[in-house]
Amino acid sequence: MEALALPTGRGPGRVSLRVTGPDGAATDFQHVHTKPMHMYVLRDDLSHYQHLHPEVADGVWTAPVTVSDGGAYRVYIEFVPHGRPAGADPTVLGVPFVIAGDTSMVPVPAPQAQARSGPYLVRRLDGTADLVSGTPTALRFQVLRDGRPAVLEPYLGAYAHLSNFEVRTQGLKHLHPIPAGPDGAAPPDAVLAFHAAFAERGDKRLFLQFRAGGTTHQVAFTVFSI
């Protein structure tokens, strides 16, 4: 990945980059959850998360981004080249950039059992339990509105997206919920389950995005694996 333009100050900006493969500029990838490429922007303290979808023209991938505070950031891109088997891990590449000036750093929050976005409350159903590294597990979240299961709507080909970042290494893993039924309908209990197997012990910061009431919502959780 070659960065052609990165944000240099606070406010609206853009990310432009070129991906090069064995045959030169790479612009044609498998569509994964309706997009050929997913892009993420995150500050090094694991705050200011953004999930973007760049467009490609003349061999260059570009996405608008807004940076509201200073600090050291990283742009991640995630894509699956053609010919890779279904279900295979995507390619993830990253590049850092720095916004100069005063910075309000945000400590990684302690694990909490629930988080709120607008009128929606998201509960982690196992509370703040630690996970066991290297052991497959199911992370389960329930989305509630006014104490009742929310009506979830499709978002990028799924009912939720979960981006996991390792606090120590800042490694990225993007997860999608286990289908609730063979017909692909939204889970009636608004429970979203994700298969996860964390290779390393330590803190993880998880950003969960879902769509309900015609709006995309985002909440974040901290999880520790032992």
PDB file of C-alpha atoms in Angstrom:
ATOM      1  CA  MET A   1       0.000   0.000   0.000  1.00  0.00           C
ATOM      2  CA  GLU A   2       1.327   3.417  -0.990  1.00  0.00           C
ATOM      3  CA  ALA A   3      -0.216   6.438   0.728  1.00  0.00           C
ATOM      4  CA  LEU A   4      -0.719   9.299  -1.742  1.00  0.00           C
ATOM      5  CA  ALA A   5      -2.630  11.661   0.584  1.00  0.00           C
ATOM      6  CA  LEU A   6      -3.252  11.528   4.330  1.00  0.00           C
ATOM      7  CA  PRO A   7      -4.887  14.049   6.685  1.00  0.00           C
ATOM      8  CA  THR A   8      -2.529  16.781   7.872  1.00  0.00           C
ATOM      9  CA  GLY A   9      -4.809  18.766  10.181  1.00  0.00           C
ATOM     10  CA  ARG A  10      -8.071  18.749  12.078  1.00  0.00           C
ATOM     11  CA  GLY A  11     -11.328  18.820  10.194  1.00  0.00           C
ATOM     12  CA  PRO A  12     -12.409  17.299   6.882  1.00  0.00           C
ATOM     13  CA  GLY A  13      -9.704  15.645   4.825  1.00  0.00           C
ATOM     14  CA  ARG A  14      -9.153  12.623   2.652  1.00  0.00           C
ATOM     15  CA  VAL A  15      -7.174   9.434   2.401  1.00  0.00           C
ATOM     16  CA  SER A  16      -5.867   8.445  -1.029  1.00  0.00           C
ATOM     17  CA  LEU A  17      -3.761   5.366  -1.605  1.00  0.00           C
ATOM     18  CA  ARG A  18      -2.621   2.898  -4.201  1.00  0.00           C
ATOM     19  CA  VAL A  19      -2.509  -0.857  -3.723  1.00  0.00           C
ATOM     20  CA  THR A  20       0.046  -2.697  -5.838  1.00  0.00           C
ATOM     21  CA  GLY A  21      -0.071  -6.410  -6.595  1.00  0.00           C
ATOM     22  CA  PRO A  22       1.903  -8.800  -8.809  1.00  0.00           C
ATOM     23  CA  ASP A  23       0.452  -7.169 -11.939  1.00  0.00           C
ATOM     24  CA  GLY A  24       0.658  -3.533 -10.892  1.00  0.00           C
ATOM     25  CA  ALA A  25      -2.110  -1.352  -9.440  1.00  0.00           C
ATOM     26  CA  ALA A  26      -4.783  -3.539  -7.802  1.00  0.00           C
ATOM     27  CA  THR A  27      -8.323  -2.239  -8.167  1.00  0.00           C
ATOM     28  CA  ASP A  28     -10.525  -5.340  -8.464  1.00  0.00           C
ATOM     29  CA  PHE A  29     -11.224  -7.281  -5.276  1.00  0.00           C
ATOM     30  CA  GLN A  30     -13.946  -9.626  -4.082  1.00  0.00           C
ATOM     31  CA  HIS A  31     -17.003  -7.836  -2.710  1.00  0.00           C
ATOM     32  CA  VAL A  32     -17.166  -8.667   0.988  1.00  0.00           C
ATOM     33  CA  HIS A  33     -20.322  -7.401   2.652  1.00  0.00           C
ATOM     34  CA  THR A  34     -21.201  -5.396  -0.446  1.00  0.00           C
ATOM     35  CA  LYS A  35     -17.844  -3.551  -0.689  1.00  0.00           C
ATOM     36  CA  PRO A  36     -14.527  -4.343  -2.399  1.00  0.00           C
ATOM     37  CA  MET A  37     -12.556  -2.580   0.317  1.00  0.00           C
ATOM     38  CA  HIS A  38     -13.172  -1.620   3.938  1.00  0.00           C
ATOM     39  CA  MET A  39     -11.127   1.159   5.508  1.00  0.00           C
ATOM     40  CA  TYR A  40     -10.691   2.007   9.186  1.00  0.00           C
ATOM     41  CA  VAL A  41      -9.142   5.044  10.872  1.00  0.00           C
ATOM     42  CA  LEU A  42      -8.143   4.843  14.524  1.00  0.00           C
ATOM     43  CA  ARG A  43      -5.988   6.855  16.871  1.00  0.00           C
ATOM     44  CA  ASP A  44      -3.223   5.044  18.747  1.00  0.00           C
ATOM     45  CA  ASP A  45      -5.136   5.296  22.033  1.00  0.00           C
ATOM     46  CA  LEU A  46      -7.930   3.307  20.268  1.00  0.00           C
ATOM     47  CA  SER A  47     -10.332   6.239  20.104  1.00  0.00           C
ATOM     48  CA  HIS A  48     -11.789   8.192  17.152  1.00  0.00           C
ATOM     49  CA  TYR A  49     -12.752   5.022  15.267  1.00  0.00           C
ATOM     50  CA  GLN A  50     -14.140   5.419  11.736  1.00  0.00           C
ATOM     51  CA  HIS A  51     -15.288   2.718   9.283  1.00  0.00           C
ATOM     52  CA  LEU A  52     -15.096   3.970   5.693  1.00  0.00           C
ATOM     53  CA  HIS A  53     -15.574   2.611   2.170  1.00  0.00           C
ATOM     54  CA  PRO A  54     -13.182   4.082  -0.370  1.00  0.00           C
ATOM     55  CA  GLU A  55     -13.984   4.486  -4.055  1.00  0.00           C
ATOM     56  CA  VAL A  56     -11.458   3.689  -6.776  1.00  0.00           C
ATOM     57  CA  ALA A  57     -10.659   5.760  -9.874  1.00  0.00           C
ATOM     58  CA  ASP A  58      -7.563   5.663 -12.097  1.00  0.00           C
ATOM     59  CA  GLY A  59      -5.946   3.099  -9.812  1.00  0.00           C
ATOM     60  CA  VAL A  60      -6.342   5.215  -6.658  1.00  0.00           C
ATOM     61  CA  TRP A  61      -8.581   4.423  -3.676  1.00  0.00           C
ATOM     62  CA  THR A  62      -9.994   7.527  -1.951  1.00  0.00           C
ATOM     63  CA  ALA A  63     -12.263   8.170   1.025  1.00  0.00           C
ATOM     64  CA  PRO A  64     -13.249  11.333   2.918  1.00  0.00           C
ATOM     65  CA  VAL A  65     -12.309  11.417   6.588  1.00  0.00           C
ATOM     66  CA  THR A  66     -12.779  13.898   9.423  1.00  0.00           C
ATOM     67  CA  VAL A  67     -10.183  14.190  12.183  1.00  0.00           C
ATOM     68  CA  SER A  68     -11.319  16.072  15.275  1.00  0.00           C
ATOM     69  CA  ASP A  69      -8.207  15.935  17.490  1.00  0.00           C
ATOM     70  CA  GLY A  70      -4.439  15.642  17.257  1.00  0.00           C
ATOM     71  CA  GLY A  71      -2.304  12.584  17.829  1.00  0.00           C
ATOM     72  CA  ALA A  72      -0.898   9.550  16.082  1.00  0.00           C
ATOM     73  CA  TYR A  73      -3.391   7.705  13.873  1.00  0.00           C
ATOM     74  CA  ARG A  74      -3.400   4.694  11.595  1.00  0.00           C
ATOM     75  CA  VAL A  75      -5.324   3.934   8.409  1.00  0.00           C
ATOM     76  CA  TYR A  76      -6.178   0.261   7.889  1.00  0.00           C
ATOM     77  CA  ILE A  77      -7.463  -1.251   4.656  1.00  0.00           C
ATOM     78  CA  GLU A  78      -9.009  -4.702   4.367  1.00  0.00           C
ATOM     79  CA  PHE A  79      -9.708  -6.577   1.126  1.00  0.00           C
ATOM     80  CA  VAL A  80      -9.897 -10.096  -0.341  1.00  0.00           C
ATOM     81  CA  PRO A  81      -8.145 -10.691  -3.682  1.00  0.00           C
ATOM     82  CA  HIS A  82      -9.905 -12.761  -6.338  1.00  0.00           C
ATOM     83  CA  GLY A  83      -9.032 -16.430  -6.250  1.00  0.00           C
ATOM     84  CA  ARG A  84      -8.866 -16.617  -2.478  1.00  0.00           C
ATOM     85  CA  PRO A  85     -11.266 -19.287  -1.100  1.00  0.00           C
ATOM     86  CA  ALA A  86     -14.567 -18.225   0.427  1.00  0.00           C
ATOM     87  CA  GLY A  87     -14.196 -17.559   4.125  1.00  0.00           C
ATOM     88  CA  ALA A  88     -10.435 -17.001   3.909  1.00  0.00           C
ATOM     89  CA  ASP A  89      -8.890 -14.240   5.988  1.00  0.00           C
ATOM     90  CA  PRO A  90      -8.668 -10.873   4.213  1.00  0.00           C
ATOM     91  CA  THR A  91      -5.482  -8.966   3.538  1.00  0.00           C
ATOM     92  CA  VAL A  92      -4.989  -6.122   6.028  1.00  0.00           C
ATOM     93  CA  LEU A  93      -2.517  -3.293   5.410  1.00  0.00           C
ATOM     94  CA  GLY A  94      -1.918  -0.128   7.410  1.00  0.00           C
ATOM     95  CA  VAL A  95      -0.068   3.167   7.379  1.00  0.00           C
ATOM     96  CA  PRO A  96       0.347   5.761  10.189  1.00  0.00           C
ATOM     97  CA  PHE A  97      -0.111   9.509  10.109  1.00  0.00           C
ATOM     98  CA  VAL A  98       0.215  12.267  12.731  1.00  0.00           C
ATOM     99  CA  ILE A  99      -1.935  15.329  13.415  1.00  0.00           C
ATOM    100  CA  ALA A 100       0.241  17.887  15.197  1.00  0.00           C
ATOM    101  CA  GLY A 101      -0.860  20.044  18.120  1.00  0.00           C
ATOM    102  CA  ASP A 102      -2.441  19.629  21.519  1.00  0.00           C
ATOM    103  CA  THR A 103      -4.033  16.216  21.973  1.00  0.00           C
ATOM    104  CA  SER A 104      -6.623  14.987  24.472  1.00  0.00           C
ATOM    105  CA  MET A 105      -5.616  11.360  24.942  1.00  0.00           C
ATOM    106  CA  VAL A 106      -8.342   8.925  26.030  1.00  0.00           C
ATOM    107  CA  PRO A 107      -7.399   5.973  28.280  1.00  0.00           C
ATOM    108  CA  VAL A 108      -8.781   2.621  27.133  1.00  0.00           C
ATOM    109  CA  PRO A 109     -11.973   2.196  29.205  1.00  0.00           C
ATOM    110  CA  ALA A 110     -12.346  -0.684  31.634  1.00  0.00           C
ATOM    111  CA  PRO A 111     -14.653  -3.522  30.549  1.00  0.00           C
ATOM    112  CA  GLN A 112     -18.347  -2.670  30.866  1.00  0.00           C
ATOM    113  CA  ALA A 113     -21.365  -4.919  30.394  1.00  0.00           C
ATOM    114  CA  GLN A 114     -23.367  -2.435  28.330  1.00  0.00           C
ATOM    115  CA  ALA A 115     -23.085   0.623  26.095  1.00  0.00           C
ATOM    116  CA  ARG A 116     -25.613   3.051  24.663  1.00  0.00           C
ATOM    117  CA  SER A 117     -26.102   4.741  21.290  1.00  0.00           C
ATOM    118  CA  GLY A 118     -29.062   7.118  21.121  1.00  0.00           C
ATOM    119  CA  PRO A 119     -32.200   5.264  22.254  1.00  0.00           C
ATOM    120  CA  TYR A 120     -30.506   1.844  21.947  1.00  0.00           C
ATOM    121  CA  LEU A 121     -28.851  -0.082  24.766  1.00  0.00           C
ATOM    122  CA  VAL A 122     -26.431  -2.858  23.817  1.00  0.00           C
ATOM    123  CA  ARG A 123     -25.730  -5.530  26.443  1.00  0.00           C
ATOM    124  CA  ARG A 124     -22.834  -7.971  26.401  1.00  0.00           C
ATOM    125  CA  LEU A 125     -24.660 -11.081  27.566  1.00  0.00           C
ATOM    126  CA  ASP A 126     -21.726 -12.544  29.503  1.00  0.00           C
ATOM    127  CA  GLY A 127     -21.167  -9.266  31.315  1.00  0.00           C
ATOM    128  CA  THR A 128     -17.472  -8.455  31.726  1.00  0.00           C
ATOM    129  CA  ALA A 129     -16.221 -12.038  31.786  1.00  0.00           C
ATOM    130  CA  ASP A 130     -12.638 -12.622  30.650  1.00  0.00           C
ATOM    131  CA  LEU A 131     -12.108 -14.769  27.568  1.00  0.00           C
ATOM    132  CA  VAL A 132      -9.520 -17.543  27.186  1.00  0.00           C
ATOM    133  CA  SER A 133      -6.848 -16.843  24.563  1.00  0.00           C
ATOM    134  CA  GLY A 134      -6.662 -19.351  21.739  1.00  0.00           C
ATOM    135  CA  THR A 135     -10.048 -20.850  22.573  1.00  0.00           C
ATOM    136  CA  PRO A 136     -12.952 -20.306  20.156  1.00  0.00           C
ATOM    137  CA  THR A 137     -15.834 -18.571  21.848  1.00  0.00           C
ATOM    138  CA  ALA A 138     -19.049 -16.759  21.013  1.00  0.00           C
ATOM    139  CA  LEU A 139     -19.359 -13.111  21.921  1.00  0.00           C
ATOM    140  CA  ARG A 140     -23.073 -12.324  22.264  1.00  0.00           C
ATOM    141  CA  PHE A 141     -24.648  -8.878  22.361  1.00  0.00           C
ATOM    142  CA  GLN A 142     -28.322  -7.906  22.602  1.00  0.00           C
ATOM    143  CA  VAL A 143     -29.679  -4.631  21.243  1.00  0.00           C
ATOM    144  CA  LEU A 144     -32.599  -3.184  23.211  1.00  0.00           C
ATOM    145  CA  ARG A 145     -34.859  -0.185  22.817  1.00  0.00           C
ATOM    146  CA  ASP A 146     -37.085   0.796  25.738  1.00  0.00           C
ATOM    147  CA  GLY A 147     -36.241  -2.544  27.352  1.00  0.00           C
ATOM    148  CA  ARG A 148     -37.429  -4.617  24.364  1.00  0.00           C
ATOM    149  CA  PRO A 149     -35.467  -6.273  21.545  1.00  0.00           C
ATOM    150  CA  ALA A 150     -34.764  -3.772  18.801  1.00  0.00           C
ATOM    151  CA  VAL A 151     -35.748  -4.314  15.185  1.00  0.00           C
ATOM    152  CA  LEU A 152     -32.407  -4.662  13.411  1.00  0.00           C
ATOM    153  CA  GLU A 153     -31.966  -3.679   9.773  1.00  0.00           C
ATOM    154  CA  PRO A 154     -29.389  -4.935   7.254  1.00  0.00           C
ATOM    155  CA  TYR A 155     -26.160  -2.978   7.169  1.00  0.00           C
ATOM    156  CA  LEU A 156     -23.607  -3.778   4.440  1.00  0.00           C
ATOM    157  CA  GLY A 157     -24.959  -7.278   3.943  1.00  0.00           C
ATOM    158  CA  ALA A 158     -25.114  -8.211   7.639  1.00  0.00           C
ATOM    159  CA  TYR A 159     -27.016  -7.224  10.762  1.00  0.00           C
ATOM    160  CA  ALA A 160     -23.877  -5.939  12.475  1.00  0.00           C
ATOM    161  CA  HIS A 161     -20.140  -5.499  12.072  1.00  0.00           C
ATOM    162  CA  LEU A 162     -17.612  -5.964  14.880  1.00  0.00           C
ATOM    163  CA  SER A 163     -14.073  -4.604  14.505  1.00  0.00           C
ATOM    164  CA  ASN A 164     -11.615  -5.923  17.081  1.00  0.00           C
ATOM    165  CA  PHE A 165      -8.333  -4.127  17.765  1.00  0.00           C
ATOM    166  CA  GLU A 166      -5.612  -5.533  20.015  1.00  0.00           C
ATOM    167  CA  VAL A 167      -4.637  -2.812  22.475  1.00  0.00           C
ATOM    168  CA  ARG A 168      -0.963  -3.846  22.606  1.00  0.00           C
ATOM    169  CA  THR A 169      -0.303  -4.507  18.910  1.00  0.00           C
ATOM    170  CA  GLN A 170      -3.238  -2.625  17.326  1.00  0.00           C
ATOM    171  CA  GLY A 171      -3.829  -5.669  15.126  1.00  0.00           C
ATOM    172  CA  LEU A 172      -7.245  -5.723  13.428  1.00  0.00           C
ATOM    173  CA  LYS A 173      -9.784  -8.505  13.036  1.00  0.00           C
ATOM    174  CA  HIS A 174     -13.201  -7.806  11.478  1.00  0.00           C
ATOM    175  CA  LEU A 175     -16.062 -10.083  12.596  1.00  0.00           C
ATOM    176  CA  HIS A 176     -19.616 -10.604  11.370  1.00  0.00           C
ATOM    177  CA  PRO A 177     -22.545 -12.129  13.265  1.00  0.00           C
ATOM    178  CA  ILE A 178     -23.471 -15.781  13.022  1.00  0.00           C
ATOM    179  CA  PRO A 179     -26.684 -16.066  10.950  1.00  0.00           C
ATOM    180  CA  ALA A 180     -29.663 -16.324  13.279  1.00  0.00           C
ATOM    181  CA  GLY A 181     -31.692 -18.537  10.939  1.00  0.00           C
ATOM    182  CA  PRO A 182     -31.671 -20.161   7.484  1.00  0.00           C
ATOM    183  CA  ASP A 183     -33.912 -17.496   5.988  1.00  0.00           C
ATOM    184  CA  GLY A 184     -31.468 -14.685   6.757  1.00  0.00           C
ATOM    185  CA  ALA A 185     -34.046 -12.724   8.743  1.00  0.00           C
ATOM    186  CA  ALA A 186     -33.062 -10.426  11.580  1.00  0.00           C
ATOM    187  CA  PRO A 187     -32.827 -12.216  14.951  1.00  0.00           C
ATOM    188  CA  PRO A 188     -36.182 -11.660  16.710  1.00  0.00           C
ATOM    189  CA  ASP A 189     -34.456 -11.369  20.095  1.00  0.00           C
ATOM    190  CA  ALA A 190     -31.937  -8.862  18.635  1.00  0.00           C
ATOM    191  CA  VAL A 191     -29.054 -11.037  19.857  1.00  0.00           C
ATOM    192  CA  LEU A 192     -25.901 -10.789  17.749  1.00  0.00           C
ATOM    193  CA  ALA A 193     -23.408 -13.636  18.179  1.00  0.00           C
ATOM    194  CA  PHE A 194     -19.848 -13.514  16.836  1.00  0.00           C
ATOM    195  CA  HIS A 195     -17.358 -16.380  16.609  1.00  0.00           C
ATOM    196  CA  ALA A 196     -14.042 -15.204  18.004  1.00  0.00           C
ATOM    197  CA  ALA A 197     -10.718 -16.793  18.908  1.00  0.00           C
ATOM    198  CA  PHE A 198      -8.206 -14.297  20.254  1.00  0.00           C
ATOM    199  CA  ALA A 199      -4.637 -15.505  19.804  1.00  0.00           C
ATOM    200  CA  GLU A 200      -3.047 -13.153  22.340  1.00  0.00           C
ATOM    201  CA  ARG A 201      -3.877 -12.362  25.929  1.00  0.00           C
ATOM    202  CA  GLY A 202      -4.594  -8.774  26.905  1.00  0.00           C
ATOM    203  CA  ASP A 203      -7.105  -6.014  26.279  1.00  0.00           C
ATOM    204  CA  LYS A 204      -9.102  -5.754  23.072  1.00  0.00           C
ATOM    205  CA  ARG A 205     -11.212  -2.798  21.977  1.00  0.00           C
ATOM    206  CA  LEU A 206     -14.323  -3.815  20.045  1.00  0.00           C
ATOM    207  CA  PHE A 207     -16.402  -1.445  17.911  1.00  0.00           C
ATOM    208  CA  LEU A 208     -19.893  -2.763  17.142  1.00  0.00           C
ATOM    209  CA  GLN A 209     -21.951  -1.158  14.370  1.00  0.00           C
ATOM    210  CA  PHE A 210     -25.598  -1.942  13.672  1.00  0.00           C
ATOM    211  CA  ARG A 211     -28.534  -0.306  11.916  1.00  0.00           C
ATOM    212  CA  ALA A 212     -31.937   0.311  13.469  1.00  0.00           C
ATOM    213  CA  GLY A 213     -34.614   2.954  13.045  1.00  0.00           C
ATOM    214  CA  GLY A 214     -33.084   3.943   9.718  1.00  0.00           C
ATOM    215  CA  THR A 215     -29.798   5.020  11.344  1.00  0.00           C
ATOM    216  CA  THR A 216     -26.400   3.358  11.750  1.00  0.00           C
ATOM    217  CA  HIS A 217     -25.307   3.182  15.394  1.00  0.00           C
ATOM    218  CA  GLN A 218     -21.946   2.460  16.975  1.00  0.00           C
ATOM    219  CA  VAL A 219     -20.936   1.303  20.451  1.00  0.00           C
ATOM    220  CA  ALA A 220     -17.608   0.142  21.864  1.00  0.00           C
ATOM    221  CA  PHE A 221     -16.607  -2.493  24.411  1.00  0.00           C
ATOM    222  CA  THR A 222     -13.344  -3.464  26.082  1.00  0.00           C
ATOM    223  CA  VAL A 223     -12.720  -7.201  26.453  1.00  0.00           C
ATOM    224  CA  PHE A 224      -9.827  -8.924  28.225  1.00  0.00           C
ATOM    225  CA  SER A 225      -8.506 -12.373  27.306  1.00  0.00           C
ATOM    226  CA  ILE A 226      -6.350 -14.373  29.698  1.00  0.00           C
TER     227      ILE A 226
END
